[in-house]
């Protein structure tokens, strides 16, 4: 991929960026963002307030505020899956792309990881919110109980607990480790409380050889550890459904299907945030269009994968000749949920083709709109997994369509506020573009261009060995 | 139940263990936290019976008063509270079973809307007064109410209450006892009396090979539902009898029929005669008096009148012919017309022709104590009372166990008429419409707190007197048992022979204990006999069996007149649940779905989809049903189980009073009935009302259990097999 | 040499005597098996009762068997407060001059039942039955039934209620938490099925 | 921690799937047989259940939202959609918790609030339930009911609450509940039997619904007791829970397919304890 960057007409990043300027540009994000940033903060606060009030009411009066028989799960679980999914792309970008040495990830993986961590923290709220007696949620945790009672290790719900907590801790750790060198830089360029904060956090990083070597190893290890973990987490979440006997849930393709969906929504979210940050902090220099294009291409690929898995699922239901399953699928397509279902199909499988056109890919407003719509589609997907099955399960007598109540909508909105707030505060306090890796990137660029120049001028290069290597590539 | 009288009553008096009380799980007093000590009080007994053990339920036999069937019940009592009612296995009526109305009886007893003290109307409002004031007031009003200007208005009464009531009416020098009952075979009784010589002959369902029921909802609301349900179980087992139901609106019984046939209201008699006609052609003997009528109705002719195809008629006749003995029943739809008597007679004629009399219809025998026998209520008395009131024939009226103000249609103008009665006393347990209209309200004890004896109008084999005893102490000290009230009244009326009885209990106990010796078999003495009786809850009395001698009156059926202005027939359907509206204040029954439509907490109008399509009515549309007497607005429920010329609205809702659960809920269909009255018996013709529909354009969803999911969608939930297969494998 | 021998003899006698003594003492000790009480105590507050009933006098001094008054316990899930008639059975004649007894007689003559305060209670979602426990620990316990007396029965009751022989009005001295119950069931082979106790 | 020990020791037993025959060590196996030929759909059973089990009355608004609490519901189906009139009447089906031997609700509860008792019942421990509602989602019969609100605040205004059955609790908001086969009656009967050192006799007690049923359509008893009426009924109709290997049956293989016994949705392999007897109608032209 590196050499794609070299030979393409446009550069992912200017190779003549002085490292000093990089520091100043990035650290600028810590004090003076555009006004838009503050507006976003306010919006998030408002959403959060709405959600919180709704939750309080629900807590006081009971789950009747948001559910009905037989719809025991609804918006909350759908949104839960949505947020879990959102978390996956962070790992994808930083870990997988790190392992395959894709340089273009460097300016953008940091906020992606932050997104991972925060969306997990958001997701974690929902299983608790949807409990009938949420004040007892800790009974799911296997603490040594005075009453001799244990959680049910056979229940996917308790697996969820373990999986998500593991993922949360490790991805948070990953984010932190990756930040160490930058924290050091921040420490050296700031004053006041920030200086203190960064000096404690940077754990005395002074950038000597040994530190770098250990750091590289640790970072690589975490990356390798995270990839299977991320996959397993969403597979486990999918087993909440796949392990049940309900038509439309009891599907073997769910784990990959969920993972694909997860990466999909994650990438879309990255596009959105990419554009936002680029705007907030005037980072046109770093978050360049070529990089945006690359994410878009990636997203497109994943979109196609998702579409394929969707079709596989439908096909298997269709050929499976399971009456119940068929009826659920047919109900989705034609019944009360049809609008939601078809708009999901449109946003999820048709809209992504916008990403196939260069002109569109480079048009920021369009990409903004598209990326958001993609996520709307993915949210609908989650809802279309949860609700229709509950609406027409095995037992016709209890068939019932259900539309979410205001309360549940409010709480879902609130979750977006919560996520947004966490994220915005993060980018204001920590360097959300990895300075040291951008420097690396610039350096790689420089080497490449020198090589190109050398090839034109024929002057003897300074370091032949390396050059040869470059040639060989 | 051991021990002598004093202990038995002492038990009630000295009861008082505080409710162990069902508390709340999940109200989250986490069980790691120990409970507060010394907050809850534990009242100890003073001197309990040795069979009274806290934490262990004791069962007492009593009688269910939820409808006039008077089934026997067992009440579970723990720590002084009645908790659960079950059927009394010793009662030949319900054989240990209990319908949902009986189950819900306990909610009447614990109802939050009970009247707890005497109320007097002061400047328009009912205000609490003391007992002395109440009695003295009654005393003086009675003394200046000359004989005939006094009246009792009650529901069905029987047993010693009936005796005392009669005594009181007589002591007042009056003959006015109006027994009001909306649901019941009022016309049928007359027909049976005339044609069989017995008002309530015994029906042997399980002996019948086929039951042809013309609207008789014997599983739901006809005569003695629970008893007939137990009979039905036998009827359906083994060789499995066949059930054919012909009615304008599907009843619960219709829902269980092998063949359900919709028919145009008011033409059931014609159908009966047409069947008779076919049978006659088949060689069956027709009594002289009926020949003219029978031969007048060829199936083809009947077909166009009734809307039942000629083939169907012949098929039914054929079935009757090949399944003998059979049983033909006439229900409310048959009786509820101006020619109800004639129609019912036509139906009874079939039984006579088919030779069912003496087979599946046998004599119940004469009840040895006529004074105790049930005085069954009727709508005739309702009308009679309304007239008496209107023509200012009454100065004082006492009400008990009936709610005429609710039941009376508009045309009787009862509320206005009541204004003309200077002094109205309601002996009531709830603030129902009649109590609201009364000048003085005497708060009654619930039937689970009271003594009594009852005699069901319908007497199955070895039936008799069912005994009612209190399951627990009075909830409210200021309530009085009806028996006690009657005694008090008699004493006020200075009838010396009752001065001897301290209270109704004493009177009753003596009355039972002094029964002729032949009833006391196996009892050492009167006390033992009394205890025995209380324990069993029923007192079997041998009735002298007689021979039923059929005679057939002349039957004449009018032609049905089409009515352009009001094209549709109104069917005020009845339901095992709210009954005639008396149970609308019981939350369990409000929340229990109607057996057929599955609607809860509301009124609805059943319309055939074809008719609805013609009138542009959709499900849940609020439609206006207008008769000449007025109109009601009610939600539409599209249902194939009604005849296309019919709109059916259930009785029971639409109360203007009667407590939080009943008030302002649904509509009262009885109000808009036309002034149609059966020519012979003067009974109100419930099914004789013609109406027209209009869509108000508004709509509001009905609350339906199962949300209108009426199809099994090919899933194997209820599987149906043919009766032949059943007989092959399980046939007796 | 001699005195050495004497000293040996002395020690031998002492030790021997001690051994015999102890063994004798051991053989006299009662051999009734009692439920293994689960660990855990609770310091309940002193509840003020309408009449300050002295359990100690009745049990320790007068040696009245617990089950004589709390007689329902062996036939029902609740042990129950004895009916006032039972108290009056004795106190018509006994100690009629004591203020407590006068208070009692007053209730009795007014035909009022005494509003005792509940001290031991379990949550409403718990089904606890005295009859089963008493059957297991008293009536199925042969050698206990042999010599049935307040002193043999009281230790059984004490497992949950503490030793009432040492109290006037009852005080809650055991935690009565689920963990505590479960521990006891495990120690004494009680049922482990949730629905045995939860309702 | 002995409970931990117990967990470790009995793990193999604990995770025994139905392919090994699921739970084996039954003391009783309470079961039912419901005769749809006798059932008239009168609803007595349902109301009796309200009376016995402290079921909340929720009122029309909440009922409309589906927040009803009837553990035992009488379903009513119309089978002849093409006909102009329902000429063969209705199909009634009393449906309560089927107390499955291989219950889908059990493995999914995160806190073991619902589990299988040695009596072959699906226990629901109210005060353990945290309201994840997974069990209801996984119940093919949709017979579990969730306390969406604190019904006790509205359902039993004084003095209606005096009717509440002290033998079982009133459930508060956030707790799942369902038919228990009147476990409080079972408990009482078993305690009584134990006190008298004997086994529970057949017909010694029955559930509220069975006791109320005017046509005796509902039979209740112990399927482990070869003499019980229910066992006999199951046998006469050649319905059995398990095959020779002790595995739950998917489909009944009857020698005489004309017999009426069947279990609802048994192809899902849930091994219900309730056998239904097919509805019967004349075949009339």
CSV table of C-alpha atoms in Angstrom, one decimal, chain B residues 22-27 76 78 81 83-84 86 96-98 100 103 110 112 219 229-230 232-233 236 240 242 250 252 255-260 262 312 475-476 588 591-593 595-598 600-601 608 637 639-642 644 660-661 665 703 705 707 710-712 717-723 725-730, chain D residues 36-37 39-44 47-48 50-52 54 56-60 63-64 66 68 70 73-74 76-79 81 83-93 152 157-160 162-170 172 185 210-216 237 256 258 260 262 264 278-284:
chain,number,residue,atom,x,y,z
B,22,UNK,CA,-48.9,-11.2,50.7
B,23,UNK,CA,-46.0,-8.7,50.5
B,24,UNK,CA,-43.9,-7.6,47.7
B,25,UNK,CA,-41.0,-9.4,46.1
B,26,UNK,CA,-38.7,-7.2,44.1
B,27,UNK,CA,-39.9,-4.2,46.0
B,76,UNK,CA,-60.9,-20.9,52.0
B,78,UNK,CA,-57.0,-18.1,56.7
B,81,UNK,CA,-59.8,-13.7,55.8
B,83,UNK,CA,-59.2,-15.9,50.3
B,84,UNK,CA,-60.5,-18.2,47.6
B,86,UNK,CA,-64.2,-23.1,45.0
B,96,UNK,CA,-67.3,-28.9,42.9
B,97,UNK,CA,-66.9,-26.6,39.9
B,98,UNK,CA,-67.3,-22.8,39.8
B,100,UNK,CA,-65.7,-17.2,36.6
B,103,UNK,CA,-64.7,-17.1,41.4
B,110,UNK,CA,-63.7,-7.0,49.4
B,112,UNK,CA,-63.5,-0.9,47.6
B,219,UNK,CA,-73.0,-23.2,28.7
B,229,UNK,CA,-71.5,-27.4,31.7
B,230,UNK,CA,-70.8,-30.4,33.9
B,232,UNK,CA,-72.3,-31.1,28.7
B,233,UNK,CA,-69.0,-32.8,29.6
B,236,UNK,CA,-69.7,-35.0,24.8
B,240,UNK,CA,-70.5,-38.0,22.0
B,242,UNK,CA,-74.1,-33.8,18.6
B,250,UNK,CA,-73.0,-16.8,18.3
B,252,UNK,CA,-70.6,-19.4,24.0
B,255,UNK,CA,-69.0,-21.5,19.8
B,256,UNK,CA,-69.0,-25.1,20.8
B,257,UNK,CA,-71.6,-26.3,18.3
B,258,UNK,CA,-70.9,-28.9,15.6
B,259,UNK,CA,-73.2,-27.0,13.4
B,260,UNK,CA,-73.8,-23.3,14.0
B,262,UNK,CA,-77.3,-18.1,11.8
B,312,UNK,CA,-80.4,-27.1,6.1
B,475,UNK,CA,-65.9,-6.2,57.1
B,476,UNK,CA,-67.9,-3.2,58.3
B,588,UNK,CA,-61.5,-9.6,37.4
B,591,UNK,CA,-60.4,-7.8,32.6
B,592,UNK,CA,-61.6,-11.3,31.7
B,593,UNK,CA,-62.0,-11.3,27.9
B,595,UNK,CA,-65.3,-15.7,25.5
B,596,UNK,CA,-66.2,-15.1,21.8
B,597,UNK,CA,-64.9,-11.6,20.9
B,598,UNK,CA,-62.1,-11.5,23.4
B,600,UNK,CA,-62.1,-6.5,27.6
B,601,UNK,CA,-63.2,-3.5,29.7
B,608,UNK,CA,-71.1,-9.2,10.0
B,637,UNK,CA,-66.3,-5.3,16.0
B,639,UNK,CA,-67.5,-10.7,13.3
B,640,UNK,CA,-68.8,-13.5,11.1
B,641,UNK,CA,-70.7,-15.1,14.0
B,642,UNK,CA,-73.7,-12.9,13.6
B,644,UNK,CA,-76.2,-10.3,8.4
B,660,UNK,CA,-64.9,2.9,40.0
B,661,UNK,CA,-64.7,-0.2,37.9
B,665,UNK,CA,-67.5,2.4,30.8
B,703,UNK,CA,-58.9,-3.6,23.7
B,705,UNK,CA,-56.9,-10.1,24.0
B,707,UNK,CA,-54.9,-8.4,19.4
B,710,UNK,CA,-57.7,-15.1,15.0
B,711,UNK,CA,-55.8,-17.6,12.8
B,712,UNK,CA,-53.4,-20.4,13.8
B,717,UNK,CA,-52.0,-25.4,18.1
B,718,UNK,CA,-55.6,-26.6,18.1
B,719,UNK,CA,-56.0,-29.7,16.1
B,720,UNK,CA,-59.5,-30.8,15.1
B,721,UNK,CA,-60.5,-34.4,14.3
B,722,UNK,CA,-63.8,-35.8,13.2
B,723,UNK,CA,-66.3,-37.2,15.7
B,725,UNK,CA,-62.6,-40.9,14.5
B,726,UNK,CA,-63.3,-39.9,18.2
B,727,UNK,CA,-66.0,-42.5,18.6
B,728,UNK,CA,-63.7,-45.1,16.9
B,729,UNK,CA,-61.0,-44.6,19.4
B,730,UNK,CA,-62.8,-43.5,22.6
D,36,UNK,CA,-60.1,-29.7,23.9
D,37,UNK,CA,-63.2,-31.8,23.3
D,39,UNK,CA,-63.1,-27.4,26.9
D,40,UNK,CA,-65.9,-24.9,26.3
D,41,UNK,CA,-63.7,-21.7,26.6
D,42,UNK,CA,-65.7,-20.4,29.5
D,43,UNK,CA,-62.7,-18.7,31.1
D,44,UNK,CA,-63.3,-20.1,34.6
D,47,UNK,CA,-60.3,-16.2,36.6
D,48,UNK,CA,-59.5,-18.9,39.1
D,50,UNK,CA,-56.3,-14.6,39.1
D,51,UNK,CA,-57.8,-15.5,42.4
D,52,UNK,CA,-55.2,-18.1,43.4
D,54,UNK,CA,-52.4,-12.7,43.0
D,56,UNK,CA,-52.7,-8.0,38.9
D,57,UNK,CA,-55.6,-6.4,37.1
D,58,UNK,CA,-54.0,-3.8,34.8
D,59,UNK,CA,-56.9,-1.9,33.3
D,60,UNK,CA,-57.8,-1.2,29.7
D,63,UNK,CA,-54.0,-4.1,28.6
D,64,UNK,CA,-54.0,-2.5,25.2
D,66,UNK,CA,-49.9,-5.8,26.1
D,68,UNK,CA,-51.6,-8.0,30.9
D,70,UNK,CA,-53.1,-13.6,32.8
D,73,UNK,CA,-55.2,-17.4,28.8
D,74,UNK,CA,-58.0,-19.0,26.8
D,76,UNK,CA,-59.9,-18.5,20.6
D,77,UNK,CA,-59.2,-19.2,16.9
D,78,UNK,CA,-61.5,-19.2,13.9
D,79,UNK,CA,-60.6,-22.0,11.6
D,81,UNK,CA,-61.6,-18.2,7.0
D,83,UNK,CA,-66.7,-19.6,5.1
D,84,UNK,CA,-69.3,-16.8,5.4
D,85,UNK,CA,-70.1,-17.9,8.9
D,86,UNK,CA,-68.1,-19.9,11.5
D,87,UNK,CA,-70.2,-22.9,11.1
D,88,UNK,CA,-68.2,-25.2,13.3
D,89,UNK,CA,-67.8,-22.7,16.1
D,90,UNK,CA,-64.6,-21.6,17.7
D,91,UNK,CA,-61.4,-23.4,18.6
D,92,UNK,CA,-60.5,-22.7,22.2
D,93,UNK,CA,-57.1,-23.3,23.6
D,152,UNK,CA,-49.5,-3.4,43.5
D,157,UNK,CA,-57.1,-0.7,46.3
D,158,UNK,CA,-58.1,-1.3,50.0
D,159,UNK,CA,-59.6,-3.6,51.0
D,160,UNK,CA,-59.2,-5.7,47.8
D,162,UNK,CA,-57.1,-8.6,51.8
D,163,UNK,CA,-57.9,-11.2,49.2
D,164,UNK,CA,-54.3,-11.7,48.3
D,165,UNK,CA,-53.0,-15.2,48.8
D,166,UNK,CA,-50.4,-15.2,51.5
D,167,UNK,CA,-48.8,-18.4,50.1
D,168,UNK,CA,-47.1,-16.5,47.4
D,169,UNK,CA,-45.8,-13.0,46.9
D,170,UNK,CA,-47.1,-10.0,45.0
D,172,UNK,CA,-43.1,-5.8,41.9
D,185,UNK,CA,-50.4,-25.9,46.5
D,210,UNK,CA,-58.2,-27.7,37.1
D,211,UNK,CA,-60.3,-27.4,40.2
D,212,UNK,CA,-62.5,-24.7,38.7
D,213,UNK,CA,-63.0,-26.2,35.2
D,214,UNK,CA,-66.7,-27.0,34.9
D,215,UNK,CA,-66.2,-29.6,32.3
D,216,UNK,CA,-63.1,-31.3,33.8
D,237,UNK,CA,-53.1,-41.5,24.1
D,256,UNK,CA,-52.4,-45.6,16.7
D,258,UNK,CA,-56.0,-41.7,15.5
D,260,UNK,CA,-55.9,-37.4,20.2
D,262,UNK,CA,-50.3,-34.1,21.1
D,264,UNK,CA,-48.2,-27.8,21.2
D,278,UNK,CA,-57.5,-32.8,20.0
D,279,UNK,CA,-60.7,-30.9,19.5
D,280,UNK,CA,-63.6,-32.9,18.0
D,281,UNK,CA,-66.3,-31.8,15.5
D,282,UNK,CA,-68.9,-33.6,13.5
D,283,UNK,CA,-68.2,-33.8,9.8
D,284,UNK,CA,-71.5,-32.3,8.6
